[in-house]
Amino acid sequence: MAQQKMTAKQRAAHVEAAKRREEAEAKRRARQARNKKIFTIAVCVILVLALGIPTVAIMAMGGAGVA
């Protein structure tokens, strides 16, 4: 099990590649979090419309006659 020693140039390249992978992962996580927030807002808007429109329609037709 003889391990080769890394030269300074190889070590620097290895560290640089690790930094690039780390930055790419951070960007991916940020993008994923942003998409999750957008999806949550879209679902909330759809629910508000799905529950609000029929209620307004029933009130407009006079279905809420009990006061």
Backbone as numpy.savetxt, mean C-alpha at the origin, in Angstrom:
# Nx Ny Nz CAx CAy CAz Cx Cy Cz
37.74 -26.62 3.30 36.91 -25.43 3.30 37.78 -24.19 3.30
38.48 -23.99 2.26 39.34 -22.81 2.16 38.51 -21.66 1.63
38.46 -20.59 2.39 37.71 -19.42 1.96 38.67 -18.43 1.32
38.23 -17.85 0.24 39.05 -16.84 -0.40 38.84 -15.52 0.32
39.91 -14.77 0.44 39.77 -13.45 1.04 39.30 -12.48 -0.04
38.43 -11.58 0.37 37.91 -10.59 -0.57 38.86 -9.41 -0.62
39.07 -8.92 -1.80 39.88 -7.71 -1.93 39.02 -6.53 -1.52
39.65 -5.41 -1.32 38.92 -4.20 -0.93 37.91 -3.82 -2.01
38.28 -3.99 -3.24 37.38 -3.65 -4.35 36.16 -4.58 -4.35
36.40 -5.88 -4.12 35.29 -6.82 -4.08 34.38 -6.54 -2.89
34.98 -6.22 -1.76 34.20 -5.92 -0.57 33.34 -4.67 -0.79
33.93 -3.65 -1.41 33.18 -2.42 -1.70 32.02 -2.71 -2.65
32.26 -3.54 -3.64 31.20 -3.88 -4.59 30.10 -4.67 -3.88
30.49 -5.55 -2.99 29.53 -6.35 -2.23 28.66 -5.46 -1.33
29.30 -4.50 -0.66 28.57 -3.58 0.21 27.63 -2.70 -0.61
28.11 -2.24 -1.76 27.29 -1.38 -2.63 26.06 -2.15 -3.13
26.26 -3.40 -3.50 25.13 -4.22 -3.97 24.12 -4.43 -2.84
24.60 -4.63 -1.65 23.70 -4.81 -0.50 22.91 -3.54 -0.24
23.57 -2.40 -0.36 22.87 -1.12 -0.17 21.78 -0.94 -1.21
22.10 -1.27 -2.47 21.10 -1.14 -3.54 19.90 -2.05 -3.28
20.18 -3.29 -2.84 19.08 -4.21 -2.53 18.22 -3.68 -1.39
18.87 -3.12 -0.39 18.15 -2.57 0.76 17.28 -1.38 0.35
17.82 -0.51 -0.49 17.04 0.64 -0.96 15.86 0.20 -1.80
16.08 -0.79 -2.66 14.98 -1.29 -3.50 13.89 -1.90 -2.63
14.27 -2.62 -1.59 13.29 -3.21 -0.69 12.51 -2.14 0.07
13.20 -1.08 0.49 12.53 0.01 1.19 11.53 0.71 0.26
11.91 0.92 -0.98 11.00 1.54 -1.95 9.78 0.64 -2.19
10.03 -0.67 -2.29 8.93 -1.61 -2.53 7.95 -1.58 -1.36
8.47 -1.55 -0.14 7.60 -1.51 1.04 6.80 -0.21 1.10
7.44 0.90 0.77 6.74 2.19 0.78 5.63 2.20 -0.26
5.93 1.66 -1.44 4.93 1.61 -2.50 3.77 0.70 -2.09
4.09 -0.40 -1.45 3.05 -1.33 -1.00 2.15 -0.68 0.06
2.75 0.07 0.98 1.97 0.75 2.02 1.07 1.81 1.40
1.59 2.53 0.42 0.79 3.56 -0.25 -0.39 2.93 -0.99
-0.14 1.83 -1.68 -1.23 1.15 -2.39 -2.29 0.64 -1.42
-1.86 0.17 -0.26 -2.82 -0.32 0.74 -3.70 0.82 1.23
-3.11 2.01 1.46 -3.89 3.17 1.89 -4.90 3.57 0.82
-4.47 3.59 -0.42 -5.37 3.96 -1.53 -6.52 2.97 -1.62
-6.21 1.67 -1.50 -7.25 0.64 -1.55 -8.25 0.82 -0.42
-7.76 1.10 0.78 -8.64 1.29 1.94 -9.56 2.48 1.72
-9.04 3.58 1.22 -9.86 4.76 0.96 -10.91 4.46 -0.10
-10.52 3.75 -1.15 -11.47 3.40 -2.22 -12.60 2.53 -1.68
-12.27 1.56 -0.85 -13.30 0.70 -0.27 -14.25 1.51 0.61
-13.70 2.43 1.40 -14.55 3.27 2.26 -15.50 4.13 1.43
-15.00 4.71 0.36 -15.85 5.54 -0.51 -16.96 4.70 -1.11
-16.62 3.51 -1.58 -17.63 2.62 -2.17 -18.69 2.25 -1.13
-18.27 1.96 0.09 -19.24 1.62 1.13 -20.14 2.79 1.47
-19.58 3.98 1.56 -20.39 5.16 1.86 -21.43 5.37 0.76
-21.00 5.24 -0.49 -21.96 5.41 -1.59 -23.00 4.29 -1.60
-22.57 3.07 -1.37 -23.50 1.94 -1.40 -24.54 2.04 -0.29
-24.18 2.60 0.84 -25.13 2.74 1.93 -25.91 4.06 1.86
-25.28 5.08 1.32 -25.91 6.41 1.31 -26.92 6.61 0.21
-26.64 6.13 -0.98 -27.54 6.35 -2.12 -28.91 5.72 -1.90
-29.01 4.47 -1.47 -30.35 3.91 -1.22 -31.11 4.64 -0.12
-30.39 5.09 0.90 -31.04 5.81 2.00 -31.65 7.12 1.49
-30.89 7.84 0.69 -31.39 9.10 0.13 -32.57 8.82 -0.81
-32.48 7.76 -1.58 -33.57 7.43 -2.51 -34.85 7.08 -1.75
-34.73 6.33 -0.67 -35.92 5.98 0.13 -36.53 7.23 0.74
-35.68 8.12 1.24 -36.20 9.38 1.84 -36.85 10.23 0.76
-36.31 10.25 -0.45 -36.87 11.08 -1.52 -38.22 10.52 -1.98
-38.39 9.22 -1.91 -39.65 8.63 -2.33 -40.71 8.70 -1.22
-40.35 9.20 -0.08 -41.31 9.34 1.01 -41.43 8.07 1.84
-40.44 7.23 1.80 -40.49 5.99 2.54 -40.24 6.19 4.03
-39.72 7.33 4.40 -39.45 7.59 5.82 -40.58 8.44 6.39
-41.79 7.92 6.30 -42.96 8.66 6.73 -43.19 8.65 8.23
-42.52 7.78 8.95 -42.68 7.71 10.39 -41.79 8.76 11.01
-42.41 9.68 11.75 -41.62 10.77 12.34 -41.52 10.62 13.84
